[in-house]
CSV table of C-alpha atoms in Angstrom, one decimal:
chain,number,residue,atom,x,y,z
O,111,MET,CA,70.7,131.6,75.0
O,112,LYS,CA,69.8,131.9,78.6
O,113,HIS,CA,66.5,133.3,79.6
O,114,THR,CA,65.0,133.7,83.0
O,115,MET,CA,61.2,133.8,83.3
O,116,ALA,CA,59.7,135.3,86.4
O,117,THR,CA,56.7,133.2,87.3
O,118,THR,CA,55.7,135.3,90.2
O,119,SER,CA,56.3,139.0,91.0
O,120,ALA,CA,58.9,139.9,93.5
O,121,SER,CA,56.3,140.9,96.0
O,122,ILE,CA,54.6,137.5,96.0
O,123,PRO,CA,56.6,134.7,97.7
O,124,LEU,CA,57.0,131.3,96.1
O,125,PRO,CA,54.6,128.6,97.4
O,126,GLU,CA,56.0,126.2,100.0
O,127,LEU,CA,56.4,122.5,99.2
O,128,THR,CA,54.4,120.0,101.2
O,129,THR,CA,56.0,116.9,102.8
O,130,ASP,CA,54.4,114.8,100.0
O,131,GLU,CA,55.8,117.1,97.4
O,132,LEU,CA,59.3,116.9,98.8
O,133,ALA,CA,59.1,113.1,98.5
O,134,ARG,CA,57.5,113.1,95.1
O,135,TYR,CA,60.0,115.4,93.5
O,136,SER,CA,63.1,114.3,95.5
O,137,ARG,CA,65.0,113.1,92.4
O,138,GLN,CA,64.7,116.6,90.9
O,139,ILE,CA,65.2,118.5,94.1
O,140,ILE,CA,68.6,117.0,94.7
O,141,LEU,CA,69.8,118.4,91.4
O,142,PRO,CA,72.0,121.5,92.3
O,143,GLU,CA,70.3,123.4,89.4
O,144,MET,CA,66.9,122.7,90.9
O,145,GLY,CA,66.8,122.6,94.6
O,146,THR,CA,63.7,123.4,96.6
O,147,GLU,CA,63.6,126.9,95.1
O,148,GLY,CA,63.5,125.5,91.6
O,149,GLN,CA,60.7,123.1,92.5
O,150,ARG,CA,58.8,126.0,94.1
O,151,ARG,CA,59.1,127.9,90.9
O,152,LEU,CA,57.6,125.0,89.0
O,153,LYS,CA,54.8,124.8,91.5
O,154,ALA,CA,54.1,128.6,91.0
O,155,ALA,CA,54.2,128.3,87.2
O,156,ARG,CA,51.2,128.6,84.9
O,157,VAL,CA,51.7,127.0,81.5
O,158,LEU,CA,49.2,126.9,78.6
O,159,CYS,CA,49.3,123.9,76.3
O,160,VAL,CA,47.5,124.7,73.0
O,161,GLY,CA,46.3,121.3,71.9
O,162,THR,CA,46.1,117.9,73.7
O,163,GLY,CA,47.0,115.8,70.7
O,164,GLY,CA,50.3,114.4,69.4
O,165,LEU,CA,52.5,117.1,70.8
O,166,GLY,CA,50.3,118.1,73.7
O,167,SER,CA,50.1,114.6,75.2
O,168,PRO,CA,53.8,114.1,76.1
O,169,LEU,CA,54.2,117.8,76.8
O,170,ALA,CA,51.3,117.9,79.3
O,171,LEU,CA,52.2,114.5,80.9
O,172,TYR,CA,55.8,115.5,81.6
O,173,LEU,CA,55.0,119.0,82.9
O,174,ALA,CA,52.4,117.5,85.2
O,175,ALA,CA,54.9,114.9,86.4
O,176,ALA,CA,57.6,117.5,86.9
O,177,GLY,CA,55.4,119.5,89.3
O,178,VAL,CA,54.2,122.5,87.2
O,179,GLY,CA,51.4,123.9,89.4
O,180,THR,CA,48.9,125.0,86.8
O,181,LEU,CA,48.3,123.6,83.3
O,182,GLY,CA,45.9,125.2,81.0
O,183,LEU,CA,44.6,123.1,78.1
O,184,VAL,CA,43.0,124.4,75.0
O,185,ASP,CA,41.1,121.9,72.8
O,186,PHE,CA,37.7,121.5,71.2
O,187,ASP,CA,38.0,118.0,69.6
O,188,VAL,CA,36.9,114.5,70.6
O,189,VAL,CA,39.1,111.4,70.7
O,190,ASP,CA,39.2,109.5,67.4
O,191,ALA,CA,40.6,106.0,66.9
O,192,SER,CA,43.2,107.4,64.5
O,193,ASN,CA,44.5,109.6,67.4
O,194,LEU,CA,45.6,106.7,69.6
O,195,GLN,CA,48.8,105.8,67.6
O,196,ARG,CA,50.4,109.0,68.9
O,197,GLN,CA,48.2,110.9,71.4
O,198,ILE,CA,49.2,109.0,74.5
O,199,LEU,CA,47.0,111.0,76.8
O,200,HIS,CA,44.0,109.1,75.5
O,201,ALA,CA,43.0,105.4,75.5
O,202,THR,CA,40.7,103.2,73.5
O,203,ARG,CA,37.9,103.6,76.0
O,204,ASP,CA,38.1,107.4,75.4
O,205,ILE,CA,37.1,107.2,71.7
O,206,GLY,CA,34.2,109.7,71.2
O,207,ARG,CA,35.0,111.5,74.4
O,208,ASN,CA,35.9,115.1,74.8
O,209,LYS,CA,39.7,115.4,74.7
O,210,LEU,CA,39.9,117.8,77.5
O,211,ASP,CA,38.0,115.5,79.9
O,212,SER,CA,40.2,112.6,78.8
O,213,ALA,CA,43.3,114.6,79.3
O,214,GLU,CA,42.3,116.0,82.7
O,215,GLU,CA,41.6,112.5,84.0
O,216,LYS,CA,45.0,111.1,83.0
O,217,LEU,CA,46.9,114.2,84.2
O,218,ARG,CA,45.2,114.3,87.6
O,219,ALA,CA,45.7,110.5,88.0
O,220,LEU,CA,49.4,111.2,87.5
O,221,ASN,CA,49.5,114.2,89.8
O,222,PRO,CA,46.4,114.8,92.0
O,223,ALA,CA,47.8,118.2,93.1
O,224,LEU,CA,47.8,119.6,89.6
O,225,ASN,CA,45.5,122.5,88.8
O,226,VAL,CA,44.0,121.8,85.4
O,227,VAL,CA,42.2,124.7,83.6
O,228,LYS,CA,40.2,123.6,80.6
O,229,HIS,CA,39.5,125.9,77.7
O,230,ALA,CA,36.9,123.9,75.7
O,231,THR,CA,37.1,126.1,72.6
O,232,ARG,CA,38.8,126.8,69.4
O,233,LEU,CA,41.5,129.4,69.8
O,234,THR,CA,40.5,132.5,67.8
O,235,SER,CA,41.4,136.1,67.4
O,236,GLU,CA,38.5,137.0,69.6
O,237,ASN,CA,39.5,134.9,72.6
O,238,ALA,CA,43.3,134.3,72.3
O,239,LEU,CA,44.5,137.3,74.3
O,240,GLU,CA,42.0,136.7,77.1
O,241,ILE,CA,43.0,133.1,77.4
O,242,LEU,CA,46.8,133.5,77.1
O,243,ARG,CA,46.9,136.5,79.4
O,244,ASP,CA,46.7,134.4,82.6
O,245,TYR,CA,49.7,132.2,81.8
O,246,ASP,CA,53.4,132.7,82.2
O,247,LEU,CA,54.2,131.0,78.9
O,248,VAL,CA,52.6,129.1,76.1
O,249,ALA,CA,53.5,125.7,74.5
O,250,ASP,CA,52.1,125.4,70.9
O,251,GLY,CA,51.2,121.9,70.0
O,252,THR,CA,48.9,122.8,67.0
O,253,ASP,CA,49.0,121.3,63.5
O,254,ASN,CA,47.7,124.1,61.3
O,255,PHE,CA,49.2,127.4,60.1
O,256,PRO,CA,46.4,129.8,61.1
O,257,THR,CA,46.6,128.8,64.7
O,258,ARG,CA,50.4,128.9,64.7
O,259,TYR,CA,50.4,132.5,63.5
O,260,LEU,CA,47.6,133.3,65.9
O,261,VAL,CA,49.5,131.9,68.9
O,262,ASN,CA,52.7,133.6,67.8
O,263,ASP,CA,51.1,137.0,67.4
O,264,ALA,CA,49.2,136.8,70.7
O,265,CYS,CA,52.4,135.8,72.5
O,266,VAL,CA,54.3,138.7,71.0
O,267,LEU,CA,51.6,141.2,71.9
O,268,LEU,CA,51.4,139.8,75.5
O,269,GLY,CA,55.1,139.3,76.0
O,270,LYS,CA,54.7,135.5,76.6
O,271,PRO,CA,57.4,133.0,75.5
O,272,ASN,CA,56.1,130.6,72.8
O,273,VAL,CA,57.6,127.1,73.0
O,274,TYR,CA,57.0,125.9,69.5
O,275,GLY,CA,57.0,122.4,68.1
O,276,SER,CA,55.8,120.8,64.8
O,277,ILE,CA,55.9,117.4,63.3
O,278,PHE,CA,55.5,115.7,59.9
O,279,ARG,CA,56.2,112.2,58.8
O,280,PHE,CA,59.6,111.4,60.3
O,281,GLU,CA,60.7,115.1,60.9
O,282,GLY,CA,60.1,117.6,63.6
O,283,GLN,CA,61.0,121.1,64.6
O,284,ALA,CA,61.3,122.9,68.0
O,285,SER,CA,62.2,126.4,69.1
O,286,VAL,CA,61.3,129.2,71.5
O,287,PHE,CA,59.7,132.2,70.0
O,288,ALA,CA,58.3,135.6,71.0
O,289,THR,CA,60.9,136.6,73.7
O,290,ALA,CA,62.2,140.1,73.9
O,291,GLU,CA,65.7,139.1,72.8
O,292,GLY,CA,64.8,136.4,70.2
O,293,PRO,CA,62.9,136.0,67.0
O,294,CYS,CA,59.2,135.1,66.6
O,295,TYR,CA,57.6,132.5,64.3
O,296,ARG,CA,57.0,135.2,61.7
O,297,CYS,CA,60.8,136.0,61.6
O,298,LEU,CA,61.2,132.4,60.4
O,299,TYR,CA,58.1,132.1,58.3
O,300,PRO,CA,57.0,135.6,57.2
O,301,GLU,CA,54.3,134.3,55.0
O,302,PRO,CA,52.2,131.0,55.2
O,303,PRO,CA,52.6,128.5,52.3
O,304,PRO,CA,49.9,128.6,49.7
O,305,PRO,CA,46.8,126.5,50.6
O,306,GLY,CA,47.2,122.8,49.6
O,307,THR,CA,51.0,123.0,49.0
O,308,VAL,CA,51.9,121.5,52.4
O,309,PRO,CA,50.0,118.4,53.3
O,310,SER,CA,48.9,117.9,56.9
O,311,CYS,CA,49.8,114.9,59.0
O,312,ALA,CA,46.4,113.5,58.1
O,313,GLU,CA,47.4,113.6,54.4
O,314,GLY,CA,51.2,112.9,54.7
O,315,GLY,CA,51.3,110.7,57.8
O,316,VAL,CA,53.4,110.9,60.9
O,317,LEU,CA,55.5,108.4,62.8
O,318,GLY,CA,53.6,107.9,66.1
O,319,ILE,CA,56.8,108.2,68.2
O,320,LEU,CA,57.9,111.5,66.7
O,321,PRO,CA,55.5,113.8,68.6
O,322,GLY,CA,56.8,112.1,71.7
O,323,LEU,CA,60.4,113.2,70.8
O,324,VAL,CA,59.4,116.7,69.9
O,325,GLY,CA,56.8,117.1,72.8
O,326,ILE,CA,59.4,116.1,75.3
O,327,ILE,CA,61.8,118.7,73.8
O,328,GLN,CA,59.1,121.3,74.3
O,329,ALA,CA,58.5,120.2,77.9
O,330,THR,CA,62.3,120.5,78.6
O,331,GLU,CA,62.3,124.0,77.2
O,332,VAL,CA,59.3,125.0,79.3
O,333,ILE,CA,61.0,123.8,82.5
O,334,LYS,CA,64.3,125.5,81.6
O,335,LEU,CA,62.5,128.8,81.0
O,336,ILE,CA,60.7,128.5,84.4
O,337,LEU,CA,64.0,127.7,86.2
O,338,GLY,CA,66.1,130.2,84.2
O,339,HIS,CA,68.7,127.5,83.7
O,340,GLY,CA,70.5,126.1,80.7
O,341,ASP,CA,70.7,127.3,77.1
O,342,SER,CA,67.3,127.9,75.7
O,343,LEU,CA,66.3,127.3,72.0
O,344,ILE,CA,65.7,131.0,71.7
O,345,GLY,CA,67.4,132.0,68.4
O,346,ARG,CA,67.8,128.4,67.4
O,347,LEU,CA,65.6,126.0,65.4
O,348,LEU,CA,66.2,122.4,66.3
O,349,LEU,CA,65.5,120.0,63.4
O,350,VAL,CA,64.7,116.4,64.2
O,351,ASP,CA,65.2,113.6,61.6
O,352,ALA,CA,63.8,110.5,63.3
O,353,ALA,CA,64.5,108.3,60.2
O,354,GLN,CA,68.2,108.9,60.4
O,355,MET,CA,68.1,109.8,64.2
O,356,ARG,CA,69.9,113.1,63.5
O,357,PHE,CA,69.5,116.4,65.2
O,358,ARG,CA,70.6,119.6,63.4
O,359,GLU,CA,70.4,123.2,64.4
O,360,LEU,CA,69.8,126.4,62.5
O,361,LYS,CA,70.6,129.8,63.9
O,362,LEU,CA,67.7,132.2,63.8
O,363,ARG,CA,67.9,136.0,64.0
O,364,LYS,CA,65.3,138.5,65.0
O,365,ASN,CA,64.1,140.3,61.9
O,366,PRO,CA,64.2,144.0,62.5
O,367,ASP,CA,61.5,144.5,59.9
O,368,CYS,CA,59.2,141.8,61.3
O,369,PRO,CA,55.6,143.1,61.2
O,370,VAL,CA,54.9,141.7,64.7
O,371,CYS,CA,58.1,141.8,66.7
O,372,GLY,CA,60.3,144.2,64.6
O,373,ALA,CA,61.4,147.7,65.5
O,374,ASN,CA,58.3,149.2,63.8
O,375,PRO,CA,55.5,146.6,64.0
O,376,THR,CA,52.5,147.0,61.8
O,377,VAL,CA,50.6,144.1,63.3
O,378,THR,CA,49.4,145.5,66.6
O,379,ARG,CA,46.2,143.5,67.0
O,380,LEU,CA,45.1,140.0,66.1
O,381,MET,CA,43.7,139.5,62.6
O,382,ASP,CA,41.7,137.0,60.6
O,383,TYR,CA,44.2,134.2,60.4
O,384,GLU,CA,42.1,131.9,58.2
O,385,GLN,CA,42.0,134.6,55.6
O,386,PHE,CA,45.7,135.4,56.2
O,387,CYS,CA,46.5,131.8,55.3
O,388,GLY,CA,44.2,131.8,52.3
O,389,LEU,CA,41.6,129.7,54.0
O,390,GLY,CA,38.9,132.3,54.5
O,391,PRO,CA,35.2,132.0,53.6
O,392,GLN,CA,34.5,131.4,49.9
O,393,THR,CA,31.7,132.6,47.7
O,394,ASN,CA,29.5,130.1,46.0
O,395,GLU,CA,31.4,130.6,42.8
O,396,GLU,CA,34.7,130.0,44.5
O,397,LYS,CA,33.4,126.9,46.2
O,398,ALA,CA,32.3,125.6,42.8
O,399,LEU,CA,35.6,126.3,41.1
O,400,ILE,CA,39.1,126.2,42.5
O,401,ASN,CA,42.0,126.9,40.2
O,402,GLY,CA,39.7,126.1,37.3
O,403,ILE,CA,38.6,122.7,38.7
O,404,PRO,CA,34.9,122.2,39.5
O,405,GLN,CA,34.3,121.0,43.0
O,406,LEU,CA,31.8,118.2,43.5
O,407,SER,CA,30.2,117.6,46.9
O,408,VAL,CA,29.8,114.0,48.2
O,409,THR,CA,26.1,114.5,48.1
O,410,GLU,CA,26.1,115.5,44.5
O,411,LEU,CA,28.4,112.6,43.7
O,412,LYS,CA,26.1,110.1,45.4
O,413,GLN,CA,23.1,111.5,43.5
O,414,ARG,CA,24.9,111.2,40.2
O,415,LEU,CA,26.1,107.6,41.0
O,416,ASP,CA,22.6,106.6,42.0
O,417,ALA,CA,21.3,108.1,38.7
O,418,GLY,CA,23.7,105.8,36.8
O,419,GLU,CA,25.8,108.5,35.2
O,420,ASP,CA,28.9,107.3,33.4
O,421,LEU,CA,31.6,108.7,35.7
O,422,PHE,CA,35.3,107.6,35.8
O,423,ILE,CA,36.0,107.5,39.6
O,424,LEU,CA,39.7,108.0,40.2
O,425,ASP,CA,41.0,107.3,43.8
O,426,VAL,CA,44.5,108.8,44.2
O,427,ARG,CA,45.2,107.5,47.7
O,428,GLU,CA,47.7,104.9,48.6
O,429,PRO,CA,46.8,101.1,48.5
O,430,TYR,CA,46.7,100.9,52.3
O,431,GLU,CA,44.2,103.7,52.5
O,432,TYR,CA,42.0,102.0,49.9
O,433,GLN,CA,42.0,98.9,52.1
O,434,ILE,CA,40.8,100.9,55.1
O,435,GLY,CA,37.8,102.1,53.2
O,436,ASN,CA,36.8,103.0,49.6
O,437,ILE,CA,33.8,103.9,47.4
O,438,GLY,CA,35.1,101.9,44.4
O,439,GLY,CA,36.6,103.3,41.3
O,440,LYS,CA,40.1,103.1,39.9
O,441,LEU,CA,42.9,103.2,42.5
O,442,MET,CA,45.9,105.1,41.2
O,443,PRO,CA,48.2,106.7,43.9
O,444,MET,CA,48.9,110.3,43.2
O,445,ASN,CA,52.6,109.9,42.4
O,446,THR,CA,51.8,107.2,39.7
O,447,VAL,CA,49.3,109.2,37.8
O,448,PRO,CA,51.8,110.8,35.3
O,449,LEU,CA,53.0,107.3,34.4
O,450,ARG,CA,49.5,105.8,33.9
O,451,LEU,CA,47.6,108.5,31.9
O,452,GLU,CA,46.6,105.9,29.3
O,453,GLU,CA,44.5,104.2,31.9
O,454,ILE,CA,42.3,107.3,32.4
O,455,ASN,CA,39.5,107.5,29.9
O,456,ARG,CA,39.5,111.0,28.3
O,457,GLU,CA,35.9,110.5,26.9
O,458,ARG,CA,34.3,110.1,30.3
O,459,GLU,CA,34.0,112.7,33.1
O,460,VAL,CA,36.9,112.0,35.5
O,461,VAL,CA,35.9,112.4,39.2
O,462,VAL,CA,39.1,112.5,41.4
O,463,HIS,CA,39.0,111.9,45.1
O,464,CYS,CA,41.3,111.2,48.0
O,465,ARG,CA,41.1,111.4,51.8
O,466,SER,CA,40.2,115.0,52.2
O,467,GLY,CA,40.3,116.6,48.8
O,468,ALA,CA,43.8,118.1,48.8
O,469,ARG,CA,45.7,115.5,46.8
O,470,SER,CA,42.8,115.0,44.4
O,471,GLN,CA,42.7,118.7,43.7
O,472,ARG,CA,46.4,118.7,42.7
O,473,VAL,CA,45.8,115.6,40.5
O,474,ALA,CA,42.7,117.2,38.9
O,475,GLU,CA,44.8,120.3,38.1
O,476,TYR,CA,47.5,118.1,36.5
O,477,LEU,CA,45.0,116.2,34.4
O,478,LYS,CA,43.5,119.5,33.1
O,479,GLN,CA,47.0,120.6,32.1
O,480,MET,CA,47.4,117.3,30.3
O,481,GLY,CA,44.3,118.0,28.2
O,482,TYR,CA,41.6,116.3,30.1
O,483,GLU,CA,38.5,118.5,29.5
O,484,LYS,CA,36.0,116.8,31.8
O,485,VAL,CA,37.6,116.5,35.3
O,486,CYS,CA,36.4,117.5,38.8
O,487,ASN,CA,37.4,117.2,42.4
O,488,VAL,CA,35.4,115.6,45.2
O,489,SER,CA,35.4,118.2,48.0
O,490,GLY,CA,36.1,116.7,51.4
O,491,GLY,CA,37.0,113.3,49.9
O,492,ILE,CA,36.5,110.1,51.8
O,493,LEU,CA,36.2,111.9,55.1
O,494,ALA,CA,33.2,113.9,53.9
O,495,TRP,CA,31.7,110.7,52.4
O,496,SER,CA,32.0,109.0,55.8
O,497,GLU,CA,30.4,111.9,57.6
O,498,GLN,CA,27.6,112.7,55.2
O,499,ILE,CA,26.8,109.5,53.2
O,500,ASP,CA,28.1,106.3,54.8
O,501,PRO,CA,29.1,106.5,58.5
O,502,SER,CA,30.2,102.8,58.4
O,503,LEU,CA,33.1,103.9,56.2
O,504,PRO,CA,36.1,104.0,58.6
O,505,LYS,CA,37.8,107.4,59.2
O,506,TYR,CA,41.5,107.5,59.5
């Protein structure tokens, strides 16, 4: 579906290209579909990249290289060693550094004329409309459901195209949402999945090259929208299977009953997206008990271990994770637990942990169903232990 995006109003002329810019972008300018007018459109464009991680890295690099005049970057995180396998904007020397500063340095080294606007904040319902309002379109490179719904709704309310991408393990998705003629993210996913049912990339892993594939697809869609050339992914969901190197496509239709972009929208303002996705603040009672499973903080676990209590520590991560760092106990990968129940002592209190507490929660719920009466989950898992108990334990 073709879609032309006006990056400037009719009364404002496109910026002229300098002699240096004519030389820099010459390989693009000679394309009949580009020409000098197309390159001037790129120079006039203002694009917001939400996230400077796996997807945001190739996305921002290629947009900067192509000559997009202004790139807004939203991020609040710092560079971690585990990022470097896929987040190519950052280098080893940037570990511990603010991602926005690292990203700006690399992007301006690539294209000194680029105008980089840094938004060093978490995107929230309170600031999203203000931040997005100044841009022509938005490229969503986030990795969590609350922010995806937030970006979608803000784009629909402001009339900004949302160039969407997501990745997991060997698979990715890409589309263009929130245009007048096409569907939005909520048309595809009306409701978020229940908390804990969809593992994050940190839990399930991701092939480092995959965000490069999907991020470049997003960058291509951004440029096509700016130029008004080619068939956009509006109304189409591109599915990428890197393991088989296959690309499939699903047709998407605008849902007339969509609460955000439908004929009679009921969502006319931004909401609490953490709560919408079932991740809102919890009472002390809810923190102590989730789906009937007691939650044990790492501080409490350390105190009980130091006191010599007879706990059966069950680590349900994979062997390679255990090798990176562990706190002892019985290693039993989650998928093998049903086959090894006889190895888990029913007489002792079973304390289940994993990387962040998601897999261990599911295992604890399963053990309870299997008749284990004394079982609890370590809230926050190994990550929390590294942050609060033993900083020498590697994060990954």
